mmCIF file of C-alpha atoms and ligand atoms in Angstrom:
data_model
loop_
_atom_site.group_PDB
_atom_site.id
_atom_site.type_symbol
_atom_site.label_atom_id
_atom_site.label_comp_id
_atom_site.label_asym_id
_atom_site.label_seq_id
_atom_site.Cartn_x
_atom_site.Cartn_y
_atom_site.Cartn_z
ATOM 1 C CA MET A 1 0.033 -0.522 0.124
ATOM 2 C CA LYS A 2 1.330 3.137 -0.575
ATOM 3 C CA LEU A 3 1.567 6.374 1.980
ATOM 4 C CA ALA A 4 -0.939 8.187 0.644
ATOM 5 C CA GLN A 5 -3.351 5.186 0.101
ATOM 6 C CA LEU A 6 -2.952 4.788 4.173
ATOM 7 C CA ILE A 7 -3.521 8.789 4.548
ATOM 8 C CA ALA A 8 -6.768 8.691 2.506
ATOM 9 C CA GLN A 9 -7.948 5.342 3.973
ATOM 10 C CA THR A 10 -7.618 6.429 7.378
ATOM 11 C CA GLY A 11 -8.831 10.113 6.959
ATOM 12 C CA GLU A 12 -5.414 10.990 9.263
ATOM 13 C CA HIS A 13 -2.413 12.267 8.091
ATOM 14 C CA GLU A 14 0.103 13.341 11.063
ATOM 15 C CA ALA A 15 -1.325 10.096 12.835
ATOM 16 C CA VAL A 16 -0.479 7.904 10.124
ATOM 17 C CA ILE A 17 3.125 9.468 9.621
ATOM 18 C CA GLN A 18 4.101 9.454 13.180
ATOM 19 C CA VAL A 19 2.897 5.300 13.730
ATOM 20 C CA LEU A 20 4.350 4.723 10.729
ATOM 21 C CA CYS A 21 7.328 6.612 12.060
ATOM 22 C CA HIS A 22 6.956 4.237 15.253
ATOM 23 C CA LEU A 23 6.167 1.048 13.366
ATOM 24 C CA LEU A 24 9.305 1.035 10.847
ATOM 25 C CA GLU A 25 11.769 2.419 13.507
ATOM 26 C CA ALA A 26 12.421 5.004 11.076
ATOM 27 C CA LYS A 27 12.730 9.222 10.785
ATOM 28 C CA ARG A 28 10.608 11.283 9.972
ATOM 29 C CA THR A 29 11.684 12.192 6.579
ATOM 30 C CA ASN A 30 12.173 8.311 5.374
ATOM 31 C CA VAL A 31 8.483 7.801 6.039
ATOM 32 C CA PHE A 32 8.147 9.613 3.176
ATOM 33 C CA LEU A 33 10.370 7.807 1.234
ATOM 34 C CA VAL A 34 9.055 4.243 2.116
ATOM 35 C CA LYS A 35 7.335 3.031 -1.628
ATOM 36 C CA ASP A 36 4.939 0.048 -0.318
ATOM 37 C CA ILE A 37 3.780 -0.277 3.327
ATOM 38 C CA SER A 38 3.591 -4.149 3.527
ATOM 39 C CA GLU A 39 0.113 -5.033 4.308
ATOM 40 C CA SER A 40 1.057 -6.097 7.839
ATOM 41 C CA ILE A 41 2.468 -2.986 8.903
ATOM 42 C CA ALA A 42 -0.550 -1.112 7.393
ATOM 43 C CA LYS A 43 -2.979 -3.399 9.323
ATOM 44 C CA LYS A 44 -1.085 -2.521 12.339
ATOM 45 C CA ALA A 45 -1.147 1.141 11.439
ATOM 46 C CA ILE A 46 -4.517 1.151 10.998
ATOM 47 C CA GLU A 47 -5.694 -1.158 13.760
ATOM 48 C CA ILE A 48 -3.635 1.831 16.100
ATOM 49 C CA ILE A 49 -5.428 4.655 14.111
ATOM 50 C CA ASN A 50 -9.196 3.201 14.925
ATOM 51 C CA GLN A 51 -7.872 3.771 18.744
ATOM 52 C CA TYR A 52 -6.877 6.530 18.421
ATOM 53 C CA LYS A 53 -9.796 8.242 16.942
ATOM 54 C CA LYS A 54 -11.605 6.831 19.461
ATOM 55 C CA GLY A 55 -10.239 8.927 21.520
ATOM 56 C CA ILE A 56 -7.218 7.199 22.729
ATOM 57 C CA PRO A 57 -3.856 9.398 22.660
ATOM 58 C CA LEU A 58 -1.240 8.065 19.470
ATOM 59 C CA ALA A 59 1.706 8.239 22.749
ATOM 60 C CA TYR A 60 -0.493 5.899 25.212
ATOM 61 C CA LEU A 61 -0.997 3.751 22.169
ATOM 62 C CA LEU A 62 2.471 3.782 20.725
ATOM 63 C CA GLY A 63 4.097 3.841 24.496
ATOM 64 C CA SER A 64 6.438 6.488 23.970
ATOM 65 C CA THR A 65 6.720 9.902 21.929
ATOM 66 C CA TYR A 66 9.131 12.527 20.696
ATOM 67 C CA PHE A 67 10.032 15.626 23.162
ATOM 68 C CA TYR A 68 12.938 18.559 22.076
ATOM 69 C CA ASN A 69 13.939 15.801 19.756
ATOM 70 C CA ARG A 70 13.994 12.975 22.099
ATOM 71 C CA LYS A 71 12.197 9.742 22.636
ATOM 72 C CA PHE A 72 10.684 9.593 26.192
ATOM 73 C CA LEU A 73 8.384 6.638 27.708
ATOM 74 C CA VAL A 74 5.009 7.136 27.810
ATOM 75 C CA THR A 75 1.889 5.844 29.592
ATOM 76 C CA PRO A 76 -1.633 6.364 30.817
ATOM 77 C CA ASP A 77 -0.311 7.472 34.332
ATOM 78 C CA VAL A 78 1.638 10.730 32.417
ATOM 79 C CA LEU A 79 0.574 13.944 30.682
ATOM 80 C CA VAL A 80 1.347 13.295 27.114
ATOM 81 C CA PRO A 81 4.636 15.597 26.843
ATOM 82 C CA ARG A 82 3.498 18.837 24.680
ATOM 83 C CA HIS A 83 5.604 21.123 22.039
ATOM 84 C CA ASP A 84 4.420 24.181 24.120
ATOM 85 C CA THR A 85 6.689 22.482 26.803
ATOM 86 C CA GLU A 86 9.945 22.848 24.848
ATOM 87 C CA VAL A 87 9.564 26.715 24.977
ATOM 88 C CA LEU A 88 9.899 26.393 28.846
ATOM 89 C CA VAL A 89 12.932 24.448 28.013
ATOM 90 C CA GLU A 90 14.251 26.253 25.714
ATOM 91 C CA LEU A 91 14.357 29.499 28.101
ATOM 92 C CA THR A 92 15.220 27.365 31.005
ATOM 93 C CA GLU A 93 18.560 26.113 29.164
ATOM 94 C CA LYS A 94 18.883 29.847 27.855
ATOM 95 C CA LYS A 95 19.193 31.120 31.678
ATOM 96 C CA ILE A 96 21.389 28.057 33.106
ATOM 97 C CA ILE A 97 23.626 29.308 30.413
ATOM 98 C CA ALA A 98 23.384 33.131 31.189
ATOM 99 C CA ASP A 99 24.332 31.612 35.018
ATOM 100 C CA SER A 100 27.197 29.274 34.064
ATOM 101 C CA LEU A 101 28.319 32.336 31.966
ATOM 102 C CA ILE A 102 29.010 34.748 34.604
ATOM 103 C CA GLY A 103 29.906 31.657 37.077
ATOM 104 C CA ASN A 104 27.278 29.520 39.264
ATOM 105 C CA GLU A 105 27.207 31.325 42.444
ATOM 106 C CA HIS A 106 26.573 27.953 43.991
ATOM 107 C CA THR A 107 28.313 24.698 43.711
ATOM 108 C CA PRO A 108 26.558 22.645 43.003
ATOM 109 C CA TYR A 109 23.514 24.902 40.820
ATOM 110 C CA ARG A 110 20.300 23.102 41.817
ATOM 111 C CA ILE A 111 17.421 23.050 39.595
ATOM 112 C CA LEU A 112 14.481 21.667 40.846
ATOM 113 C CA ASP A 113 11.503 20.407 37.902
ATOM 114 C CA LEU A 114 8.498 20.521 39.862
ATOM 115 C CA CYS A 115 6.011 18.050 39.095
ATOM 116 C CA CYS A 116 7.726 16.280 36.953
ATOM 117 C CA GLY A 117 5.743 13.871 35.510
ATOM 118 C CA SER A 118 7.103 11.725 32.889
ATOM 119 C CA GLY A 119 10.355 13.807 33.670
ATOM 120 C CA ILE A 120 10.887 15.413 30.196
ATOM 121 C CA ILE A 121 12.204 18.711 31.500
ATOM 122 C CA GLY A 122 14.671 17.628 34.162
ATOM 123 C CA ILE A 123 15.549 15.094 32.274
ATOM 124 C CA SER A 124 16.231 17.624 28.927
ATOM 125 C CA LEU A 125 18.155 19.777 31.016
ATOM 126 C CA SER A 126 20.395 17.352 32.488
ATOM 127 C CA TYR A 127 21.707 16.857 28.590
ATOM 128 C CA LEU A 128 22.545 20.861 28.883
ATOM 129 C CA CYS A 129 24.308 20.576 32.456
ATOM 130 C CA ASP A 130 26.176 17.559 31.420
ATOM 131 C CA TRP A 131 27.637 19.359 28.380
ATOM 132 C CA LEU A 132 28.202 22.331 30.303
ATOM 133 C CA HIS A 133 29.897 20.386 32.964
ATOM 134 C CA SER A 134 32.073 18.288 30.809
ATOM 135 C CA ARG A 135 33.142 21.797 28.835
ATOM 136 C CA GLU A 136 33.676 23.443 32.709
ATOM 137 C CA SER A 137 34.561 20.376 35.179
ATOM 138 C CA GLU A 138 34.053 23.363 37.944
ATOM 139 C CA LEU A 139 30.501 23.665 36.892
ATOM 140 C CA LYS A 140 28.722 21.381 39.236
ATOM 141 C CA TYR A 141 24.964 20.538 38.663
ATOM 142 C CA GLU A 142 22.272 18.781 40.517
ATOM 143 C CA ILE A 143 18.563 17.958 39.195
ATOM 144 C CA THR A 144 15.660 17.014 41.913
ATOM 145 C CA ALA A 145 12.408 16.019 40.142
ATOM 146 C CA VAL A 146 9.487 15.937 41.888
ATOM 147 C CA ASP A 147 5.690 14.243 41.454
ATOM 148 C CA CYS A 148 3.025 13.228 44.317
ATOM 149 C CA SER A 149 2.107 10.778 41.930
ATOM 150 C CA GLU A 150 3.576 7.289 42.444
ATOM 151 C CA ALA A 151 2.970 6.093 39.303
ATOM 152 C CA ALA A 152 4.456 8.530 37.411
ATOM 153 C CA LEU A 153 7.904 8.680 38.929
ATOM 154 C CA SER A 154 8.159 5.401 37.849
ATOM 155 C CA VAL A 155 7.743 6.485 34.188
ATOM 156 C CA ALA A 156 10.077 9.135 34.971
ATOM 157 C CA VAL A 157 13.256 7.041 36.714
ATOM 158 C CA GLU A 158 12.416 4.868 33.885
ATOM 159 C CA ASN A 159 13.106 7.921 31.502
ATOM 160 C CA ALA A 160 15.973 8.776 33.473
ATOM 161 C CA ALA A 161 17.644 5.282 33.191
ATOM 162 C CA LEU A 162 16.666 5.481 28.956
ATOM 163 C CA HIS A 163 18.874 9.099 29.185
ATOM 164 C CA ARG A 164 21.089 8.062 31.033
ATOM 165 C CA ALA A 165 20.406 11.426 33.260
ATOM 166 C CA ASP A 166 21.525 11.289 37.089
ATOM 167 C CA ILE A 167 18.339 12.947 38.730
ATOM 168 C CA ASN A 168 17.053 13.030 42.494
ATOM 169 C CA PHE A 169 13.411 11.895 41.794
ATOM 170 C CA ILE A 170 11.321 12.537 45.467
ATOM 171 C CA LYS A 171 7.925 11.569 46.164
ATOM 172 C CA SER A 172 6.196 14.873 47.283
ATOM 173 C CA ASP A 173 3.224 17.240 47.309
ATOM 174 C CA LEU A 174 5.082 20.049 46.163
ATOM 175 C CA PHE A 175 7.142 21.031 48.509
ATOM 176 C CA GLU A 176 6.476 19.121 51.136
ATOM 177 C CA ASP A 177 9.555 16.171 51.110
ATOM 178 C CA VAL A 178 11.565 18.686 49.219
ATOM 179 C CA ARG A 179 14.581 20.113 51.355
ATOM 180 C CA GLY A 180 17.328 23.389 51.142
ATOM 181 C CA LYS A 181 17.307 26.230 48.359
ATOM 182 C CA PHE A 182 17.851 25.880 44.683
ATOM 183 C CA ASP A 183 18.918 28.460 41.953
ATOM 184 C CA LEU A 184 16.333 27.198 39.562
ATOM 185 C CA ILE A 185 12.500 25.979 39.522
ATOM 186 C CA VAL A 186 10.782 24.605 36.913
ATOM 187 C CA CYS A 187 7.546 23.818 36.816
ATOM 188 C CA ASN A 188 4.569 23.092 34.266
ATOM 189 C CA PRO A 189 2.004 22.544 36.825
ATOM 190 C CA PRO A 190 -1.567 21.380 36.577
ATOM 191 C CA TYR A 191 -3.454 24.406 34.873
ATOM 192 C CA VAL A 192 -6.494 23.292 32.925
ATOM 193 C CA ARG A 193 -9.885 25.291 34.825
ATOM 194 C CA THR A 194 -11.491 22.472 36.072
ATOM 195 C CA ALA A 195 -14.776 22.856 33.278
ATOM 196 C CA GLU A 196 -12.439 23.151 30.427
ATOM 197 C CA ILE A 197 -10.860 19.637 30.745
ATOM 198 C CA GLY A 198 -11.556 18.007 27.920
ATOM 199 C CA VAL A 199 -13.494 20.482 25.868
ATOM 200 C CA GLU A 200 -10.866 21.243 23.065
ATOM 201 C CA ASP A 201 -9.695 17.718 22.616
ATOM 202 C CA GLN A 202 -11.222 14.515 23.626
ATOM 203 C CA TRP A 203 -7.943 12.791 24.200
ATOM 204 C CA THR A 204 -7.030 14.592 26.985
ATOM 205 C CA LEU A 205 -9.627 13.172 28.778
ATOM 206 C CA GLN A 206 -7.658 10.070 29.236
ATOM 207 C CA GLU A 207 -4.765 11.985 30.598
ATOM 208 C CA PRO A 208 -4.883 11.839 34.269
ATOM 209 C CA ARG A 209 -6.940 14.570 35.636
ATOM 210 C CA ILE A 210 -3.863 15.450 38.515
ATOM 211 C CA ALA A 211 -1.978 16.437 35.796
ATOM 212 C CA LEU A 212 -4.442 18.292 34.050
ATOM 213 C CA ASP A 213 -6.595 20.150 37.448
ATOM 214 C CA GLY A 214 -5.827 23.246 38.208
ATOM 215 C CA GLY A 215 -8.556 23.796 40.355
ATOM 216 C CA ILE A 216 -12.182 26.555 39.338
ATOM 217 C CA ASP A 217 -9.706 29.469 37.797
ATOM 218 C CA GLY A 218 -6.773 27.042 36.623
ATOM 219 C CA LEU A 219 -4.358 28.747 39.285
ATOM 220 C CA TYR A 220 -4.391 26.588 42.066
ATOM 221 C CA PHE A 221 -1.011 25.337 42.084
ATOM 222 C CA TYR A 222 0.490 28.686 40.806
ATOM 223 C CA ARG A 223 -0.918 29.964 44.440
ATOM 224 C CA ARG A 224 0.252 26.999 45.928
ATOM 225 C CA ILE A 225 3.016 27.172 44.761
ATOM 226 C CA LEU A 226 4.450 30.740 45.067
ATOM 227 C CA THR A 227 3.139 30.663 48.583
ATOM 228 C CA ASP A 228 6.372 28.220 49.314
ATOM 229 C CA ALA A 229 8.069 29.141 46.600
ATOM 230 C CA LYS A 230 10.450 31.371 48.447
ATOM 231 C CA LYS A 231 11.989 28.824 51.287
ATOM 232 C CA HIS A 232 13.536 27.267 48.378
ATOM 233 C CA LEU A 233 15.009 29.314 46.646
ATOM 234 C CA HIS A 234 18.519 31.136 46.920
ATOM 235 C CA SER A 235 18.075 35.581 47.139
ATOM 236 C CA ASN A 236 19.352 35.518 43.048
ATOM 237 C CA GLY A 237 16.941 32.622 42.050
ATOM 238 C CA MET A 238 14.212 32.302 39.648
ATOM 239 C CA ILE A 239 11.473 30.459 39.208
ATOM 240 C CA ILE A 240 9.955 29.598 35.770
ATOM 241 C CA PHE A 241 6.023 28.661 35.183
ATOM 242 C CA GLU A 242 4.750 27.180 31.898
ATOM 243 C CA ILE A 243 0.909 28.853 32.019
ATOM 244 C CA GLY A 244 -1.769 28.894 29.967
ATOM 245 C CA TYR A 245 -2.408 30.732 26.851
ATOM 246 C CA ASP A 246 -4.955 33.438 29.292
ATOM 247 C CA GLN A 247 -3.015 33.442 32.650
ATOM 248 C CA ALA A 248 -0.575 35.721 32.107
ATOM 249 C CA ILE A 249 -2.047 38.506 34.198
ATOM 250 C CA ALA A 250 -2.846 36.929 36.505
ATOM 251 C CA VAL A 251 -0.238 34.686 37.507
ATOM 252 C CA GLU A 252 1.592 37.908 37.450
ATOM 253 C CA GLN A 253 -0.627 39.578 39.510
ATOM 254 C CA ILE A 254 -0.749 36.364 41.943
ATOM 255 C CA ALA A 255 3.628 36.576 41.707
ATOM 256 C CA LEU A 256 3.273 40.555 42.841
ATOM 257 C CA GLU A 257 1.161 40.156 45.779
ATOM 258 C CA TYR A 258 3.028 37.656 47.221
ATOM 259 C CA GLY A 259 6.414 39.718 46.604
ATOM 260 C CA TYR A 260 8.303 38.606 43.921
ATOM 261 C CA HIS A 261 9.887 40.535 41.713
ATOM 262 C CA SER A 262 10.314 41.185 37.762
ATOM 263 C CA VAL A 263 7.437 39.476 36.390
ATOM 264 C CA LYS A 264 8.657 38.429 32.491
ATOM 265 C CA VAL A 265 6.003 36.705 29.563
ATOM 266 C CA TYR A 266 7.503 34.539 26.828
ATOM 267 C CA LYS A 267 5.271 33.398 24.034
ATOM 268 C CA ASP A 268 5.678 29.776 22.277
ATOM 269 C CA LEU A 269 5.592 29.652 18.453
ATOM 270 C CA ALA A 270 1.771 30.185 18.124
ATOM 271 C CA ASN A 271 2.515 33.769 19.661
ATOM 272 C CA ARG A 272 0.939 32.986 22.724
ATOM 273 C CA ASP A 273 1.768 33.445 26.127
ATOM 274 C CA ARG A 274 2.922 30.243 27.447
ATOM 275 C CA VAL A 275 6.031 31.254 29.816
ATOM 276 C CA VAL A 276 6.399 33.083 32.688
ATOM 277 C CA THR A 277 9.769 33.975 34.339
ATOM 278 C CA ILE A 278 9.876 35.175 38.096
ATOM 279 C CA ARG A 279 12.768 36.506 40.692
ATOM 280 C CA VAL A 280 12.562 36.558 44.684
HETATM 281 C C1 SAM B 1 0.741 19.143 33.935
HETATM 282 S S1 SAM B 1 1.484 17.750 33.864
HETATM 283 C C2 SAM B 1 3.290 18.454 33.935
HETATM 284 C C3 SAM B 1 4.014 16.884 33.384
HETATM 285 C C4 SAM B 1 5.432 17.365 33.064
HETATM 286 N N1 SAM B 1 6.663 18.196 33.424
HETATM 287 C C5 SAM B 1 5.167 17.454 31.289
HETATM 288 O O1 SAM B 1 5.640 19.037 31.504
HETATM 289 O O2 SAM B 1 5.145 17.014 30.862
HETATM 290 C C6 SAM B 1 1.649 18.110 36.254
HETATM 291 C C7 SAM B 1 2.066 17.465 37.255
HETATM 292 O O3 SAM B 1 1.795 17.480 37.980
HETATM 293 C C8 SAM B 1 1.384 16.142 39.225
HETATM 294 N N2 SAM B 1 0.963 16.535 40.189
HETATM 295 C C9 SAM B 1 0.129 17.477 40.456
HETATM 296 N N3 SAM B 1 -0.463 17.738 42.061
HETATM 297 C C10 SAM B 1 1.291 17.473 42.480
HETATM 298 C C11 SAM B 1 1.440 17.538 43.745
HETATM 299 N N4 SAM B 1 0.329 18.449 44.500
HETATM 300 N N5 SAM B 1 2.658 17.736 44.065
HETATM 301 C C12 SAM B 1 3.569 17.100 43.086
HETATM 302 N N6 SAM B 1 3.421 17.108 41.886
HETATM 303 C C13 SAM B 1 1.646 17.209 41.479
HETATM 304 C C14 SAM B 1 0.535 15.672 38.395
HETATM 305 O O4 SAM B 1 0.945 14.208 38.361
HETATM 306 C C15 SAM B 1 1.794 15.874 36.823
HETATM 307 O O5 SAM B 1 2.670 14.878 37.029
#
């Protein structure tokens, strides 16, 4: 069967490409070069696409997805990594590099990935930290990742092993079991308004509710985290949040109300507010 026939038969384009990348263990560009898709691969692909069309996220059906160009294991116990979160990682990388250029004030430079889910943020940052350390051995980094879900943490631990990332994982209700101060807290908290869960897309309904539900106004976790974050940040520390596209003003107000300053808002590739940086 030709790729175009499979796309026409299923009525899905992007999903077909992703499924074929997985089944053929091929890079995206190579999928377009396949002349003939065997009958058994086409049959498997159609089965997966049918499940996907019934509302099961592709990442759950395939058991993995790509984030920041790297493959991560994904199960129904964790949020499916979103491309929007790559903006959060990119900005955090810039901050880590900027700090390393002026010389990290603390050794090790401590980073906290709060609400880590599958571990994508902390693990992605570990690649940069390892590289910076390999260039200048005096630069030392320590990454801690926290989640309250035991099941999510076991996926994160598996991903860390897959990527050989040296990360301390802690099961904790936000900061409850977290000790010491950090240079950087990076966090993609649950921020969907309770009433809006599953409204935009049906696949979200299959994801863990605790990974999405940000309370009535979606801001519950920003309030809780900003209540305690100061105790866990050095005086020059920064917190970097992912936010919903319409939450920038509200999160900025909360931050200022709670005595933080220098709040900056950054946009995602769709030009929507997506990340907020906040200083102690
Ligand atoms: C939006 S997901 C983010 C997951 C991952 N960091 C990502 O970007 O894909 C939020 C995560 O927060 C976790 N979480 C929810 N409530 C929490 C709490 N009280 N303490 C710690 N983690 C919590 C959920 O289990 C979920 O893994």
